[in-house]
PDB file of C-alpha atoms in Angstrom:
ATOM      1  CA  MET A   1     -52.243 -38.444 -24.712  1.00 81.00           C
ATOM      2  CA  ARG A   2     -53.469 -41.290 -22.553  1.00 91.00           C
ATOM      3  CA  LEU A   3     -50.956 -43.419 -20.726  1.00 95.00           C
ATOM      4  CA  ASP A   4     -53.283 -46.265 -19.763  1.00 95.00           C
ATOM      5  CA  PHE A   5     -50.783 -48.831 -21.019  1.00 95.00           C
ATOM      6  CA  ILE A   6     -48.459 -47.850 -18.155  1.00 96.00           C
ATOM      7  CA  ARG A   7     -51.146 -48.249 -15.505  1.00 93.00           C
ATOM      8  CA  ASP A   8     -52.157 -51.574 -17.095  1.00 95.00           C
ATOM      9  CA  ALA A   9     -48.505 -52.746 -17.237  1.00 93.00           C
ATOM     10  CA  ALA A  10     -48.950 -53.449 -20.946  1.00 95.00           C
ATOM     11  CA  ASN A  11     -46.260 -53.450 -23.607  1.00 93.00           C
ATOM     12  CA  ALA A  12     -46.114 -51.061 -26.525  1.00 93.00           C
ATOM     13  CA  VAL A  13     -43.939 -52.012 -29.485  1.00 93.00           C
ATOM     14  CA  PHE A  14     -43.022 -49.683 -32.324  1.00 94.00           C
ATOM     15  CA  ILE A  15     -42.125 -51.449 -35.556  1.00 93.00           C
ATOM     16  CA  GLY A  16     -40.933 -49.804 -38.734  1.00 93.00           C
ATOM     17  CA  PRO A  17     -37.956 -49.132 -40.982  1.00 92.00           C
ATOM     18  CA  ASN A  18     -34.961 -47.024 -40.004  1.00 90.00           C
ATOM     19  CA  GLY A  19     -35.478 -43.300 -39.831  1.00 92.00           C
ATOM     20  CA  VAL A  20     -39.233 -43.043 -39.367  1.00 96.00           C
ATOM     21  CA  GLY A  21     -39.093 -41.712 -35.791  1.00 95.00           C
ATOM     22  CA  LYS A  22     -39.667 -44.721 -33.550  1.00 95.00           C
ATOM     23  CA  SER A  23     -36.977 -43.622 -31.081  1.00 96.00           C
ATOM     24  CA  THR A  24     -38.214 -40.037 -31.051  1.00 97.00           C
ATOM     25  CA  LEU A  25     -41.771 -41.200 -30.449  1.00 96.00           C
ATOM     26  CA  ALA A  26     -40.619 -43.456 -27.600  1.00 96.00           C
ATOM     27  CA  ARG A  27     -38.595 -40.616 -26.009  1.00 97.00           C
ATOM     28  CA  ASN A  28     -41.569 -38.276 -26.289  1.00 97.00           C
ATOM     29  CA  ILE A  29     -43.873 -40.804 -24.633  1.00 97.00           C
ATOM     30  CA  ALA A  30     -41.326 -41.280 -21.837  1.00 97.00           C
ATOM     31  CA  HIS A  31     -41.132 -37.500 -21.406  1.00 98.00           C
ATOM     32  CA  HIS A  32     -44.926 -37.253 -21.331  1.00 97.00           C
ATOM     33  CA  ALA A  33     -45.042 -40.031 -18.735  1.00 97.00           C
ATOM     34  CA  VAL A  34     -42.573 -38.190 -16.502  1.00 98.00           C
ATOM     35  CA  MET A  35     -44.531 -34.955 -16.886  1.00 97.00           C
ATOM     36  CA  ASN A  36     -47.601 -36.895 -15.691  1.00 97.00           C
ATOM     37  CA  GLY A  37     -45.945 -38.222 -12.542  1.00 97.00           C
ATOM     38  CA  TYR A  38     -44.613 -41.567 -13.749  1.00 98.00           C
ATOM     39  CA  THR A  39     -41.007 -42.667 -13.530  1.00 98.00           C
ATOM     40  CA  ALA A  40     -39.297 -43.644 -16.785  1.00 98.00           C
ATOM     41  CA  LEU A  41     -35.998 -45.036 -17.999  1.00 97.00           C
ATOM     42  CA  PHE A  42     -34.788 -44.969 -21.607  1.00 97.00           C
ATOM     43  CA  THR A  43     -31.960 -47.285 -22.660  1.00 96.00           C
ATOM     44  CA  SER A  44     -30.781 -49.158 -25.712  1.00 93.00           C
ATOM     45  CA  ALA A  45     -30.956 -52.930 -25.920  1.00 91.00           C
ATOM     46  CA  GLY A  46     -27.205 -53.047 -26.492  1.00 88.00           C
ATOM     47  CA  GLN A  47     -26.462 -51.047 -23.362  1.00 91.00           C
ATOM     48  CA  LEU A  48     -28.910 -53.014 -21.211  1.00 91.00           C
ATOM     49  CA  LEU A  49     -27.781 -56.432 -22.398  1.00 90.00           C
ATOM     50  CA  GLY A  50     -24.082 -55.566 -22.379  1.00 88.00           C
ATOM     51  CA  GLU A  51     -24.383 -54.434 -18.797  1.00 91.00           C
ATOM     52  CA  ILE A  52     -26.398 -57.320 -17.408  1.00 89.00           C
ATOM     53  CA  ALA A  53     -24.549 -60.004 -19.414  1.00 87.00           C
ATOM     54  CA  ALA A  54     -21.295 -58.931 -17.753  1.00 89.00           C
ATOM     55  CA  ILE A  55     -22.684 -59.554 -14.268  1.00 90.00           C
ATOM     56  CA  ASP A  56     -21.420 -62.809 -12.818  1.00 88.00           C
ATOM     57  CA  SER A  57     -23.390 -63.248  -9.609  1.00 91.00           C
ATOM     58  CA  ALA A  58     -27.074 -63.968  -9.198  1.00 90.00           C
ATOM     59  CA  SER A  59     -27.499 -61.365  -6.462  1.00 93.00           C
ATOM     60  CA  ALA A  60     -25.844 -58.618  -8.533  1.00 93.00           C
ATOM     61  CA  LEU A  61     -28.017 -59.585 -11.520  1.00 91.00           C
ATOM     62  CA  ARG A  62     -31.164 -59.352  -9.390  1.00 92.00           C
ATOM     63  CA  ARG A  63     -30.126 -55.892  -8.163  1.00 94.00           C
ATOM     64  CA  ARG A  64     -29.425 -54.660 -11.684  1.00 93.00           C
ATOM     65  CA  LEU A  65     -32.672 -56.091 -13.032  1.00 91.00           C
ATOM     66  CA  ALA A  66     -34.451 -54.318 -10.169  1.00 94.00           C
ATOM     67  CA  HIS A  67     -32.865 -51.068 -11.413  1.00 94.00           C
ATOM     68  CA  TYR A  68     -34.365 -51.627 -14.849  1.00 93.00           C
ATOM     69  CA  THR A  69     -37.765 -52.770 -13.607  1.00 93.00           C
ATOM     70  CA  ALA A  70     -38.218 -50.091 -10.931  1.00 96.00           C
ATOM     71  CA  PRO A  71     -39.521 -47.300 -13.222  1.00 97.00           C
ATOM     72  CA  ALA A  72     -43.166 -47.333 -14.233  1.00 97.00           C
ATOM     73  CA  LEU A  73     -42.042 -47.090 -17.869  1.00 97.00           C
ATOM     74  CA  LEU A  74     -38.992 -48.825 -19.315  1.00 97.00           C
ATOM     75  CA  VAL A  75     -38.160 -47.952 -22.928  1.00 97.00           C
ATOM     76  CA  ILE A  76     -35.717 -50.328 -24.610  1.00 94.00           C
ATOM     77  CA  ASP A  77     -34.607 -48.873 -27.916  1.00 94.00           C
ATOM     78  CA  GLU A  78     -32.949 -50.585 -30.882  1.00 89.00           C
ATOM     79  CA  VAL A  79     -34.075 -54.108 -29.983  1.00 86.00           C
ATOM     80  CA  GLY A  80     -34.180 -55.204 -33.609  1.00 76.00           C
ATOM     81  CA  TYR A  81     -30.672 -54.026 -34.463  1.00 75.00           C
ATOM     82  CA  LEU A  82     -28.803 -56.705 -32.550  1.00 72.00           C
ATOM     83  CA  SER A  83     -28.195 -60.371 -33.022  1.00 78.00           C
ATOM     84  CA  TYR A  84     -28.599 -62.131 -29.712  1.00 76.00           C
ATOM     85  CA  THR A  85     -26.910 -65.085 -28.135  1.00 82.00           C
ATOM     86  CA  ASN A  86     -29.142 -67.434 -26.180  1.00 83.00           C
ATOM     87  CA  ARG A  87     -27.871 -65.834 -22.963  1.00 83.00           C
ATOM     88  CA  HIS A  88     -28.748 -62.336 -24.186  1.00 81.00           C
ATOM     89  CA  ALA A  89     -32.215 -63.467 -25.242  1.00 81.00           C
ATOM     90  CA  ASP A  90     -32.787 -65.136 -21.873  1.00 82.00           C
ATOM     91  CA  LEU A  91     -31.655 -61.992 -20.031  1.00 82.00           C
ATOM     92  CA  LEU A  92     -33.842 -59.749 -22.171  1.00 81.00           C
ATOM     93  CA  PHE A  93     -36.943 -61.747 -21.388  1.00 79.00           C
ATOM     94  CA  GLU A  94     -36.038 -62.138 -17.725  1.00 76.00           C
TER      95      GLU A  94
END
């Protein structure tokens, strides 16, 4: 499997109905990336947004965003399962 999208800093989005294996595929790609020397982090959108939305200082938010953006590959699972407030949407795209 080629991982050029990581080197190119490109996004990959898996779209499909529940139960077809999108999360498993994403986990397997993250595992493959790690086995090929990349760093990876797998999290759910709910966990990520719940955590960063609770942060009340700009410096703490920057540090936490740095945690999420440090790995070569960031997998955010279950993005389509949530309804977002404007703040959550802003944080997700930050």
